[in-house]
Amino acid sequence: MRLVPILLAILLSVSFTLAQPPQSQPMSPFEQELVNNENQFMQSLAEKNVAYVNQAVADDFKGIGTNGDFYDRDELVGMAHEGLPRDVRVYEVRVVRLNDDSGVVTYNLIIPGARPRYRHMSDTWAKEGGKWKLKFEQTTTNLWSATDFD
């Protein structure tokens, strides 16, 4: 429960300009659409735009924090009130297409001063009524980076 506000605070303050995935090929229209959607969601978190976050998160959303605890939609939307630190960094963004109406956006996240500081993020998006909704989020500690830089 205590992890959720910290996680949301981090995600909200991200000036989330997702970089192109490190590939030689340009992103497909589907990949670009999901990355743009993720960008808009993260920007809304950073700007404390609770109304947008509220409509972007699915009613049946579930998330798993770095400690393995589940959190739900209300906790994620509640974090939008707090915002995030401005010095959060995002890199190695990738999109995994599941089908025409769902996909996973994965990326690495650095949150200076937080423990754990280095994280792998996976956000699963699905279209509901023609709109993208965040359905699931998994946060995993990136132990390799943490041992290299701490």
Short mmCIF file of C-alpha atoms in Angstrom, two decimals:
data_model
loop_
_atom_site.label_atom_id
_atom_site.label_comp_id
_atom_site.label_asym_id
_atom_site.label_seq_id
_atom_site.Cartn_x
_atom_site.Cartn_y
_atom_site.Cartn_z
CA MET A 1 0.00 0.00 0.00
CA ARG A 2 2.82 2.42 0.84
CA LEU A 3 4.63 1.49 -2.37
CA VAL A 4 1.74 2.62 -4.56
CA PRO A 5 1.99 6.34 -3.68
CA ILE A 6 5.74 6.24 -4.24
CA LEU A 7 5.35 4.47 -7.57
CA LEU A 8 2.62 6.82 -8.74
CA ALA A 9 4.55 9.85 -7.57
CA ILE A 10 7.43 8.69 -9.72
CA LEU A 11 5.29 7.96 -12.73
CA LEU A 12 3.39 11.23 -12.44
CA SER A 13 6.38 13.54 -12.44
CA VAL A 14 7.95 11.94 -15.44
CA SER A 15 8.30 14.25 -18.32
CA PHE A 16 7.53 11.22 -20.39
CA THR A 17 8.92 11.81 -23.80
CA LEU A 18 9.34 8.25 -24.86
CA ALA A 19 12.26 7.69 -27.15
CA GLN A 20 12.08 5.55 -30.23
CA PRO A 21 12.85 1.94 -29.43
CA PRO A 22 16.48 1.06 -30.14
CA GLN A 23 15.83 -0.56 -33.50
CA SER A 24 16.95 0.08 -37.01
CA GLN A 25 13.36 0.07 -38.28
CA PRO A 26 10.87 2.84 -37.61
CA MET A 27 7.91 2.06 -35.39
CA SER A 28 4.78 0.71 -36.98
CA PRO A 29 1.62 2.85 -36.79
CA PHE A 30 0.34 0.54 -34.03
CA GLU A 31 3.55 0.90 -32.01
CA GLN A 32 3.55 4.67 -32.48
CA GLU A 33 -0.09 4.88 -31.37
CA LEU A 34 0.68 3.01 -28.15
CA VAL A 35 3.82 5.05 -27.46
CA ASN A 36 1.86 8.27 -28.05
CA ASN A 37 -0.86 7.00 -25.72
CA GLU A 38 1.71 6.15 -23.05
CA ASN A 39 3.27 9.61 -23.49
CA GLN A 40 -0.10 11.30 -23.00
CA PHE A 41 -0.83 9.20 -19.93
CA MET A 42 2.54 9.93 -18.34
CA GLN A 43 2.29 13.64 -19.15
CA SER A 44 -1.12 13.69 -17.47
CA LEU A 45 0.40 12.06 -14.39
CA ALA A 46 3.19 14.62 -14.34
CA GLU A 47 0.69 17.48 -14.66
CA LYS A 48 -1.61 16.00 -11.99
CA ASN A 49 -4.41 15.78 -14.57
CA VAL A 50 -6.57 13.47 -12.47
CA ALA A 51 -9.52 13.65 -14.88
CA TYR A 52 -7.46 12.29 -17.77
CA VAL A 53 -5.81 9.60 -15.63
CA ASN A 54 -9.23 8.58 -14.32
CA GLN A 55 -10.62 8.05 -17.83
CA ALA A 56 -7.44 6.33 -19.12
CA VAL A 57 -7.31 3.60 -16.45
CA ALA A 58 -9.62 0.59 -16.94
CA ASP A 59 -12.20 -0.14 -14.26
CA ASP A 60 -10.64 -3.57 -13.71
CA PHE A 61 -7.02 -2.31 -13.65
CA LYS A 62 -4.49 -4.19 -11.54
CA GLY A 63 -0.84 -3.42 -10.89
CA ILE A 64 2.06 -5.14 -9.18
CA GLY A 65 4.70 -3.04 -7.40
CA THR A 66 8.39 -3.79 -6.93
CA ASN A 67 7.62 -5.57 -3.63
CA GLY A 68 5.09 -7.90 -5.28
CA ASP A 69 2.02 -6.26 -3.75
CA PHE A 70 -1.03 -5.66 -5.92
CA TYR A 71 -2.59 -2.24 -6.25
CA ASP A 72 -5.83 -1.26 -7.94
CA ARG A 73 -7.38 1.46 -10.05
CA ASP A 74 -8.33 3.70 -7.13
CA GLU A 75 -4.77 3.66 -5.80
CA LEU A 76 -3.31 4.50 -9.22
CA VAL A 77 -5.78 7.33 -9.86
CA GLY A 78 -5.16 8.57 -6.31
CA MET A 79 -1.47 8.91 -7.10
CA ALA A 80 -2.32 11.37 -9.85
CA HIS A 81 -3.10 13.91 -7.12
CA GLU A 82 0.51 13.77 -5.87
CA GLY A 83 2.54 14.09 -9.06
CA LEU A 84 6.06 12.75 -9.68
CA PRO A 85 9.64 13.97 -9.35
CA ARG A 86 10.84 15.89 -12.40
CA ASP A 87 14.17 14.08 -12.79
CA VAL A 88 12.78 10.65 -13.67
CA ARG A 89 14.35 9.15 -16.80
CA VAL A 90 12.82 6.70 -19.27
CA TYR A 91 14.79 4.67 -21.82
CA GLU A 92 14.67 1.52 -23.98
CA VAL A 93 10.99 1.82 -24.87
CA ARG A 94 9.51 -1.13 -26.73
CA VAL A 95 6.03 -2.22 -27.79
CA VAL A 96 4.82 -5.82 -27.84
CA ARG A 97 1.68 -6.20 -29.92
CA LEU A 98 -0.73 -8.76 -28.48
CA ASN A 99 -3.49 -8.29 -31.07
CA ASP A 100 -5.12 -5.39 -32.93
CA ASP A 101 -6.68 -4.04 -29.74
CA SER A 102 -4.01 -4.65 -27.11
CA GLY A 103 -0.32 -4.34 -26.50
CA VAL A 104 2.36 -3.92 -23.87
CA VAL A 105 4.63 -0.89 -23.61
CA THR A 106 7.85 -1.80 -21.82
CA TYR A 107 10.55 0.61 -20.71
CA ASN A 108 13.25 1.16 -18.15
CA LEU A 109 12.81 3.84 -15.54
CA ILE A 110 15.37 5.59 -13.32
CA ILE A 111 14.08 7.37 -10.24
CA PRO A 112 16.97 9.20 -8.56
CA GLY A 113 16.82 9.00 -4.78
CA ALA A 114 14.19 6.23 -4.72
CA ARG A 115 14.70 2.65 -3.65
CA PRO A 116 14.71 0.78 -5.89
CA ARG A 117 16.03 3.42 -8.26
CA TYR A 118 16.23 1.30 -11.44
CA ARG A 119 13.05 -0.36 -12.67
CA HIS A 120 11.65 -2.27 -15.60
CA MET A 121 8.07 -1.22 -16.38
CA SER A 122 5.45 -3.06 -18.40
CA ASP A 123 2.12 -1.33 -19.09
CA THR A 124 -0.59 -3.39 -20.78
CA TRP A 125 -3.10 -1.38 -22.82
CA ALA A 126 -6.38 -2.59 -24.37
CA LYS A 127 -9.04 -0.82 -26.40
CA GLU A 128 -12.42 -0.60 -24.71
CA GLY A 129 -15.15 1.14 -26.65
CA GLY A 130 -12.57 2.40 -29.14
CA LYS A 131 -10.39 4.04 -26.45
CA TRP A 132 -7.09 2.83 -25.02
CA LYS A 133 -7.28 1.85 -21.35
CA LEU A 134 -4.45 0.90 -19.01
CA LYS A 135 -5.37 -2.61 -17.84
CA PHE A 136 -2.27 -3.88 -16.05
CA GLU A 137 1.10 -2.61 -14.87
CA GLN A 138 4.10 -4.60 -13.62
CA THR A 139 7.07 -2.92 -11.95
CA THR A 140 10.23 -4.98 -11.52
CA THR A 141 13.47 -3.94 -9.85
CA ASN A 142 16.37 -3.82 -12.31
CA LEU A 143 19.01 -5.39 -10.08
CA TRP A 144 21.73 -5.41 -12.73
CA SER A 145 21.63 -1.62 -13.08
CA ALA A 146 21.27 -1.10 -9.35
CA THR A 147 24.47 -2.99 -8.60
CA ASP A 148 26.36 -1.11 -11.31
CA PHE A 149 25.36 2.40 -10.27
CA ASP A 150 24.57 2.45 -6.55
#
